[in-house]
Short mmCIF file of C-alpha atoms in Angstrom, two decimals:
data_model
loop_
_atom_site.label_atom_id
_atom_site.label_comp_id
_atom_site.label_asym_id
_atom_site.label_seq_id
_atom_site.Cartn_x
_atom_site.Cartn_y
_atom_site.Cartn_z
CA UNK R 1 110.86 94.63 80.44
CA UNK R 2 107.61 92.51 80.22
CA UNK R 3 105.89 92.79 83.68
CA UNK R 4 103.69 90.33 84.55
CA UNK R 5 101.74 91.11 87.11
CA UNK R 6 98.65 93.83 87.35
CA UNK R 7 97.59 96.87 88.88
CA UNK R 8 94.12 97.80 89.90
CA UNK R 9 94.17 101.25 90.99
CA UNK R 10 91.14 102.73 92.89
CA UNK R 11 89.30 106.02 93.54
CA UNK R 12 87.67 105.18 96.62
CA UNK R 13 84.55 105.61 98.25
CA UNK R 14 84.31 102.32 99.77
CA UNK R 15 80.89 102.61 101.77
CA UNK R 16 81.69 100.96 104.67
CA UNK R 17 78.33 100.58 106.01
CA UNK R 18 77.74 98.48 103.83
CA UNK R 19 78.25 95.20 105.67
CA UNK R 20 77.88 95.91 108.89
CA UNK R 21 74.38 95.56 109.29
CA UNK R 22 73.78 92.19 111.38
CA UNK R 23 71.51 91.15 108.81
CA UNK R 24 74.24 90.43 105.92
CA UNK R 25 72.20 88.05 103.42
CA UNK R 26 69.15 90.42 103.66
CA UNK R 27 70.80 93.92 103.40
CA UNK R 28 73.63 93.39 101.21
CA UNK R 29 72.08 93.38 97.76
CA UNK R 30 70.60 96.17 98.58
CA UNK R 31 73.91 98.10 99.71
CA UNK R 32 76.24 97.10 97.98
CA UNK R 33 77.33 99.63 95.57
CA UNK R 34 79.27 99.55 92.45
CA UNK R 35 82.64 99.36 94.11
CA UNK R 36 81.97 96.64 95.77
CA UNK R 37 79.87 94.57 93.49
CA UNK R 38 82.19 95.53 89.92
CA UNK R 39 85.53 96.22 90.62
CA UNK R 40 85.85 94.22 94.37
CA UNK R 41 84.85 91.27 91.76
CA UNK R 42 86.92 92.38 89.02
CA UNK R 43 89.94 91.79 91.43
CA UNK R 44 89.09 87.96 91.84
CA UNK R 45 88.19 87.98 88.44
CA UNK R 46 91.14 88.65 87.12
CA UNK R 47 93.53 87.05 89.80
CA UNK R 48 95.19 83.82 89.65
CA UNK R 49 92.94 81.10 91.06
CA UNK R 50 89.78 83.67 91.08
CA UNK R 51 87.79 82.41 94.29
CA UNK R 52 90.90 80.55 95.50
CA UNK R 53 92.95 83.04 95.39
CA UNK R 54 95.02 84.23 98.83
CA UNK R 55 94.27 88.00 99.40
CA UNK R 56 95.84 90.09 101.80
CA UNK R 57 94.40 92.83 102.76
CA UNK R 58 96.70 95.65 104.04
CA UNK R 59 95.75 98.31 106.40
CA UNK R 60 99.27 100.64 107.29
CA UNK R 61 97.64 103.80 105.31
CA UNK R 62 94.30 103.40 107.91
CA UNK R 63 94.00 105.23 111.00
CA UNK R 64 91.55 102.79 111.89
CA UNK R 65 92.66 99.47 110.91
CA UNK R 66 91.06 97.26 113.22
CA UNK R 67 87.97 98.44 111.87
CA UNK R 68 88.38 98.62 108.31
CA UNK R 69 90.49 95.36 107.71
CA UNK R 70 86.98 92.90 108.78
CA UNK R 71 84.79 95.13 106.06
CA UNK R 72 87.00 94.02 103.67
CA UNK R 73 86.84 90.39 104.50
CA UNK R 74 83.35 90.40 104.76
CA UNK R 75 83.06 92.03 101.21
CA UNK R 76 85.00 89.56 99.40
CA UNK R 77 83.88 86.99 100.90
CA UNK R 78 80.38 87.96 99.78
CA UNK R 79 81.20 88.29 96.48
CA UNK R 80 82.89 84.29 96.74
CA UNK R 81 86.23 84.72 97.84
CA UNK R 82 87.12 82.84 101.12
CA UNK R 83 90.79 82.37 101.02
CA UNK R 84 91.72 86.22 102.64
CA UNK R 85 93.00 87.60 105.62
CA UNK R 86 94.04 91.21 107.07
CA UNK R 87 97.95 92.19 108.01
CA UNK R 88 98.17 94.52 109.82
CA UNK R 89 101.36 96.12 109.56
CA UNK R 90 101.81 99.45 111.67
CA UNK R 91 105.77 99.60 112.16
CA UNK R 92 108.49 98.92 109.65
CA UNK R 93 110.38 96.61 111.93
CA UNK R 94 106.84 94.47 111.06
CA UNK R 95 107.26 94.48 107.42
CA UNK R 96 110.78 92.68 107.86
CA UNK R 97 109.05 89.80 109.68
CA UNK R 98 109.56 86.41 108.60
CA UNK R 99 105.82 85.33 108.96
CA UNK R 100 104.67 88.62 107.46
CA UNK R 101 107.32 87.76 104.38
CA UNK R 102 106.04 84.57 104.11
CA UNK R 103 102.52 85.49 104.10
CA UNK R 104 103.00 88.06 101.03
CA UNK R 105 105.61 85.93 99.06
CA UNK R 106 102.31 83.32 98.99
CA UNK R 107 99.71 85.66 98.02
CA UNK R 108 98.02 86.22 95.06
CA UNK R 109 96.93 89.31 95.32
CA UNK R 110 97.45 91.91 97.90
CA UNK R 111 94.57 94.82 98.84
CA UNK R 112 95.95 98.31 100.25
CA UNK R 113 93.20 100.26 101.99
CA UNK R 114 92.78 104.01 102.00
CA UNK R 115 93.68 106.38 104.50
CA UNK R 116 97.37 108.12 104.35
CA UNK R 117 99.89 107.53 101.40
CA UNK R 118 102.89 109.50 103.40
CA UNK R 119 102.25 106.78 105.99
CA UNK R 120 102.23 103.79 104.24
CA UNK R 121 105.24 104.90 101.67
CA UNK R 122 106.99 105.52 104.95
CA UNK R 123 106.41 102.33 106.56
CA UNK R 124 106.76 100.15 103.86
CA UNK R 125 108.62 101.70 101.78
CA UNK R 126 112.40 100.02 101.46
CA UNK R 127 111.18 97.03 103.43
CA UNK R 128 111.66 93.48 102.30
CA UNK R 129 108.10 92.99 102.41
CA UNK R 130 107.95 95.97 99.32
CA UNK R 131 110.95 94.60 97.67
CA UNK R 132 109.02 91.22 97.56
CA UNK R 133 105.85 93.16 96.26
CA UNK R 134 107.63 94.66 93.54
CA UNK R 135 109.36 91.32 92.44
CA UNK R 136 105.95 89.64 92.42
CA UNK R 137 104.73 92.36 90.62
CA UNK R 138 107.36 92.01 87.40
CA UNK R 139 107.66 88.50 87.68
CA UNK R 140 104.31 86.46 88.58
CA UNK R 141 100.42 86.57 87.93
CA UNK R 142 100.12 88.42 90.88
CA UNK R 143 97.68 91.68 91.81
CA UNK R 144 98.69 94.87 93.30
CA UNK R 145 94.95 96.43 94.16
CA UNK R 146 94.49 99.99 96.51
CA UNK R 147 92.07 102.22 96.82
CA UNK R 148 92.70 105.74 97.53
CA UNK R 149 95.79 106.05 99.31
CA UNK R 150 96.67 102.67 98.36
CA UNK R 151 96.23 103.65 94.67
CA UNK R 152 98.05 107.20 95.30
CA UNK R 153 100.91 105.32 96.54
CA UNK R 154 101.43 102.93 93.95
CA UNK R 155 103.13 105.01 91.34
CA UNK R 156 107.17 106.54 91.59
CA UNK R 157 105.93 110.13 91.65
CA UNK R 158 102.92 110.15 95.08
CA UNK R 159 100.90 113.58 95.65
CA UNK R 160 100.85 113.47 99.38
CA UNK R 161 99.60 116.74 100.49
CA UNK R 162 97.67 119.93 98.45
CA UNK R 163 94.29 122.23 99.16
CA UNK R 164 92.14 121.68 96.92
CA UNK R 165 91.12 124.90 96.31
CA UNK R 166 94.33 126.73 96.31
CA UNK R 167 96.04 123.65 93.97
CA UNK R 168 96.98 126.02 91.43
CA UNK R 169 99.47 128.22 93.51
CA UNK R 170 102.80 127.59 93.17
CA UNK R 171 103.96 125.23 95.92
CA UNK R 172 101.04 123.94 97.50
CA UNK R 173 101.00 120.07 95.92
CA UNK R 174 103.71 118.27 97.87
CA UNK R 175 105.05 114.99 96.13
CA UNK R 176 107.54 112.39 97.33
CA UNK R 177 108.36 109.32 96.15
CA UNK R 178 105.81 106.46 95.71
CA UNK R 179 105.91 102.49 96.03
CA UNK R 180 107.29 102.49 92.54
CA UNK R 181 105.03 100.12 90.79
CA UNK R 182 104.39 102.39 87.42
CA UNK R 183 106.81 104.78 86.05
CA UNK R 184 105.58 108.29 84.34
CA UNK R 185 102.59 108.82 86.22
CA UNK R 186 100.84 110.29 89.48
CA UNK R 187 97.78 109.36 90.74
CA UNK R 188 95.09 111.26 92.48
CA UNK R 189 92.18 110.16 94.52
CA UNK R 190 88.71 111.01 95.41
CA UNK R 191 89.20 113.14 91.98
CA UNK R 192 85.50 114.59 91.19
CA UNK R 193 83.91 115.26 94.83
CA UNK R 194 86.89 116.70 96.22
CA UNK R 195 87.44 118.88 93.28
CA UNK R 196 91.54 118.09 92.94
CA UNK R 197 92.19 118.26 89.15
CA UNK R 198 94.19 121.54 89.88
CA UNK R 199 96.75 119.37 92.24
CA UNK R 200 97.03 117.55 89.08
CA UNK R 201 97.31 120.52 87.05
CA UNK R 202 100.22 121.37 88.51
CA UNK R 203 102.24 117.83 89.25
CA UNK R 204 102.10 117.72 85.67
CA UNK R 205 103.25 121.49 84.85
CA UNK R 206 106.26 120.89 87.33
CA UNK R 207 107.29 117.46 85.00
CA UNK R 208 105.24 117.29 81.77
CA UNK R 209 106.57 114.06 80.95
CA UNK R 210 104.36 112.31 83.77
CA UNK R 211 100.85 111.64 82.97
CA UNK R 212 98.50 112.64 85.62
CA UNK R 213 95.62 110.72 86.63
CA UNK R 214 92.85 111.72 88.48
CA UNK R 215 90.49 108.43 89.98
CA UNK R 216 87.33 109.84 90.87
CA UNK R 217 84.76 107.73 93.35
CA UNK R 218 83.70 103.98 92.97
CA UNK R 219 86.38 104.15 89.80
CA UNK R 220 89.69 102.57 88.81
CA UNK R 221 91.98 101.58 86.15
CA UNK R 222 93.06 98.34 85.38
CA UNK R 223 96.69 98.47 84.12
CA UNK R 224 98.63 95.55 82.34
CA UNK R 225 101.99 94.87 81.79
CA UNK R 226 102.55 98.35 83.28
CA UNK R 227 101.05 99.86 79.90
CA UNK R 228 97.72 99.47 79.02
CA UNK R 229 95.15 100.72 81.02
CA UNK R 230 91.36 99.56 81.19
CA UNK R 231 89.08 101.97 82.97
CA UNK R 232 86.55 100.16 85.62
CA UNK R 233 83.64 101.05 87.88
CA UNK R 234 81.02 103.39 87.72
CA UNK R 235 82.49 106.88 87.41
CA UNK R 236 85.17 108.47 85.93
CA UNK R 237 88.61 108.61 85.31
CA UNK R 238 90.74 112.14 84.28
CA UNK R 239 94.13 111.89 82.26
CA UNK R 240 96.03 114.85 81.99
CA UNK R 241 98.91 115.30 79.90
CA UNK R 242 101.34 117.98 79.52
CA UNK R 243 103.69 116.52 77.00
CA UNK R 244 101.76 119.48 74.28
CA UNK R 245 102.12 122.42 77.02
CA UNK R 246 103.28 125.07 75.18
CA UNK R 247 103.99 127.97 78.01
CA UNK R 248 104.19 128.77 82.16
CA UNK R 249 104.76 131.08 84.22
CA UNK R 250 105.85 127.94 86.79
CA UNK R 251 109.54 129.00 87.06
CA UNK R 252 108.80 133.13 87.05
CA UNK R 253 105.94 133.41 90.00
CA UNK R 254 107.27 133.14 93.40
CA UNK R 255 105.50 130.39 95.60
CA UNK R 256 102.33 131.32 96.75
CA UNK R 257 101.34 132.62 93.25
CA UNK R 258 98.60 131.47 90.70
CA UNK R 259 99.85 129.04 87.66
CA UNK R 260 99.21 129.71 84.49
CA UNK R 261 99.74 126.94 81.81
CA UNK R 262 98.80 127.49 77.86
CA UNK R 263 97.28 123.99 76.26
CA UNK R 264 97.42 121.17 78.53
CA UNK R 265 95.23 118.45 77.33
CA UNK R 266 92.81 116.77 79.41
CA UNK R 267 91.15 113.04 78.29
CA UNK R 268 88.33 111.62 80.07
CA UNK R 269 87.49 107.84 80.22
CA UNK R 270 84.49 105.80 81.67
CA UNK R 271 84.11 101.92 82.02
CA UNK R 272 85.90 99.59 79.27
CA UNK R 273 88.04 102.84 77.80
CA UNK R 274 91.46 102.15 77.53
CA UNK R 275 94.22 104.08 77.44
CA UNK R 276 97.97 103.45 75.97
CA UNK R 277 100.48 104.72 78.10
CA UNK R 278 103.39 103.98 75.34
CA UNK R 279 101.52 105.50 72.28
CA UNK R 280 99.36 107.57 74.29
CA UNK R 281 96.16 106.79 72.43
CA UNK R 282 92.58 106.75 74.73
CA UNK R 283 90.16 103.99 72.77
CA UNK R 284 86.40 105.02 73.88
CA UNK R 285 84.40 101.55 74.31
CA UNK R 286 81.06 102.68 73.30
CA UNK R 287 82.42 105.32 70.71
CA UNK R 288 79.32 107.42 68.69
CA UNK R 289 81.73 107.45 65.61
CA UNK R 290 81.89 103.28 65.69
#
């Protein structure tokens, strides 16, 4: 099935200093980073009426919403976009709302903020308000964007929980379902300064037929018709796929216990690489061998 809408899926690392200084026209070229000047842009770029364009910007995964929803308002409407407000939607009983329905069945594009993907896939998820996201999704020109725990939430598969540095013992990545927007993948945040490509590692060893990928900061993919995937920003993005694994010990160690995992290949892609999710082949943009 053709979907036509897109996903912009984001690392993170949105410096929220950034316009809070009292001095906005003065201090904000020099602040804003790449996040907020490339791929904040990117999302009005490529949205139905650009500028014009009604943005939500939702704030469930935040633990400080009231704070966080105003930076985001105040970013895009630096970069040109006026037509945007915050919901903020902190019980599920709210995303069943008439005026909250209404509000996302007219929007162009709707923003998820970071903060915590178990919370927001368990306030939103099997609400109308989600069921109307997803139908907007397949069926319009309309934009999914989050960033960190917005992104992480936006495929079937979500990591929700994992150390870091004890990802590769049996057991410690927790997963649960997602918001459902892309099939065969899981997505992980903050990827390079937290150090999680091991909680990928093993998300993929446990179902090799999902590819994982790994968003590290001020980074994101831009995915089309649920299949082709464009990498943005100023960092990197990890793909790891386990469909050529040829041995584990997954099923013999008891939980607890370290991994091991014989040839699981890794890809890594920087601004305008793409990807293919249906033929699995990574294009490199500024390739030495062009």
């Amino acid at each position: 099935m053709k979907i036509h809408g897109k996903l912009i899926i984001i690392g993170g690392a949105v410096d929220k200093g950034s316009f809070t200084e009292k001095d906005l026209d003065k201090s904000a070229p020099k602040n804003l980073n790449f996040f907020e000047e490339g791929i904040l842009k990117r999302i009005i770029k490529e949205s139905k009426h650009k500028e014009l364009s009604r943005i939500e910007v939702i704030t469930t995964a935040s633990s400080i919403p009231r704070e966080i929803g105003p930076e985001y308002v105040k970013a895009f409407n630096y970069l040109g976009a006026t037509n945007i407000d915050v919901l903020y939607i902190e019980k599920r009983e709210q995303a069943n709302e008439t005026e909250v329905l209404e509000r996302i069945k007219n929007a162009d594009v709707v923003m998820f903020t970071g903060g915590d993907q178990l919370r927001l896939s368990s306030i939103l998820g099997g609400t109308q308000m989600h069921q109307i996201i997803l139908d907007k999704y397949k069926n319009e020109d309309f934009i999914y964007a989050g960033t960190s725990a917005g992104a992480a939430a936006a495929s079937t598969n979500m990591i929700y929980q994992g150390s870091s540095s004890e990802a590769l013992l049996k057991g410690e990545v927790k997963i649960t379902s997602g918001l459902a927007l892309i099939d065969d993948v899981i997505i992980d945040t903050h990827f390079v300064k937290r150090g999680r490509i091991g909680r990928l590692f093993q998300a993929v060893v446990g179902n090799p037929k999902v590819l994982g990928i790994g968003l590290g900061e001020d980074t994101g993919l831009l995915i089309l018709n649920g299949r082709q995937m464009e990498a943005i920003g100023s960092g990197l993005v990890i793909l790891v796929d386990g469909r050529e694994i040829k041995d584990t010990n997954l099923t013999q160690v008891e939980l607890g216990q370290p991994i091991s995992i014989n040839h699981l290949v890794t890809h890594v892609m920087s601004n305008r690489d793409t990807f293919d999710l249906d033929t699995f082949k990574m294009t490199i943009h500024s390739s030495q061998y062009v």
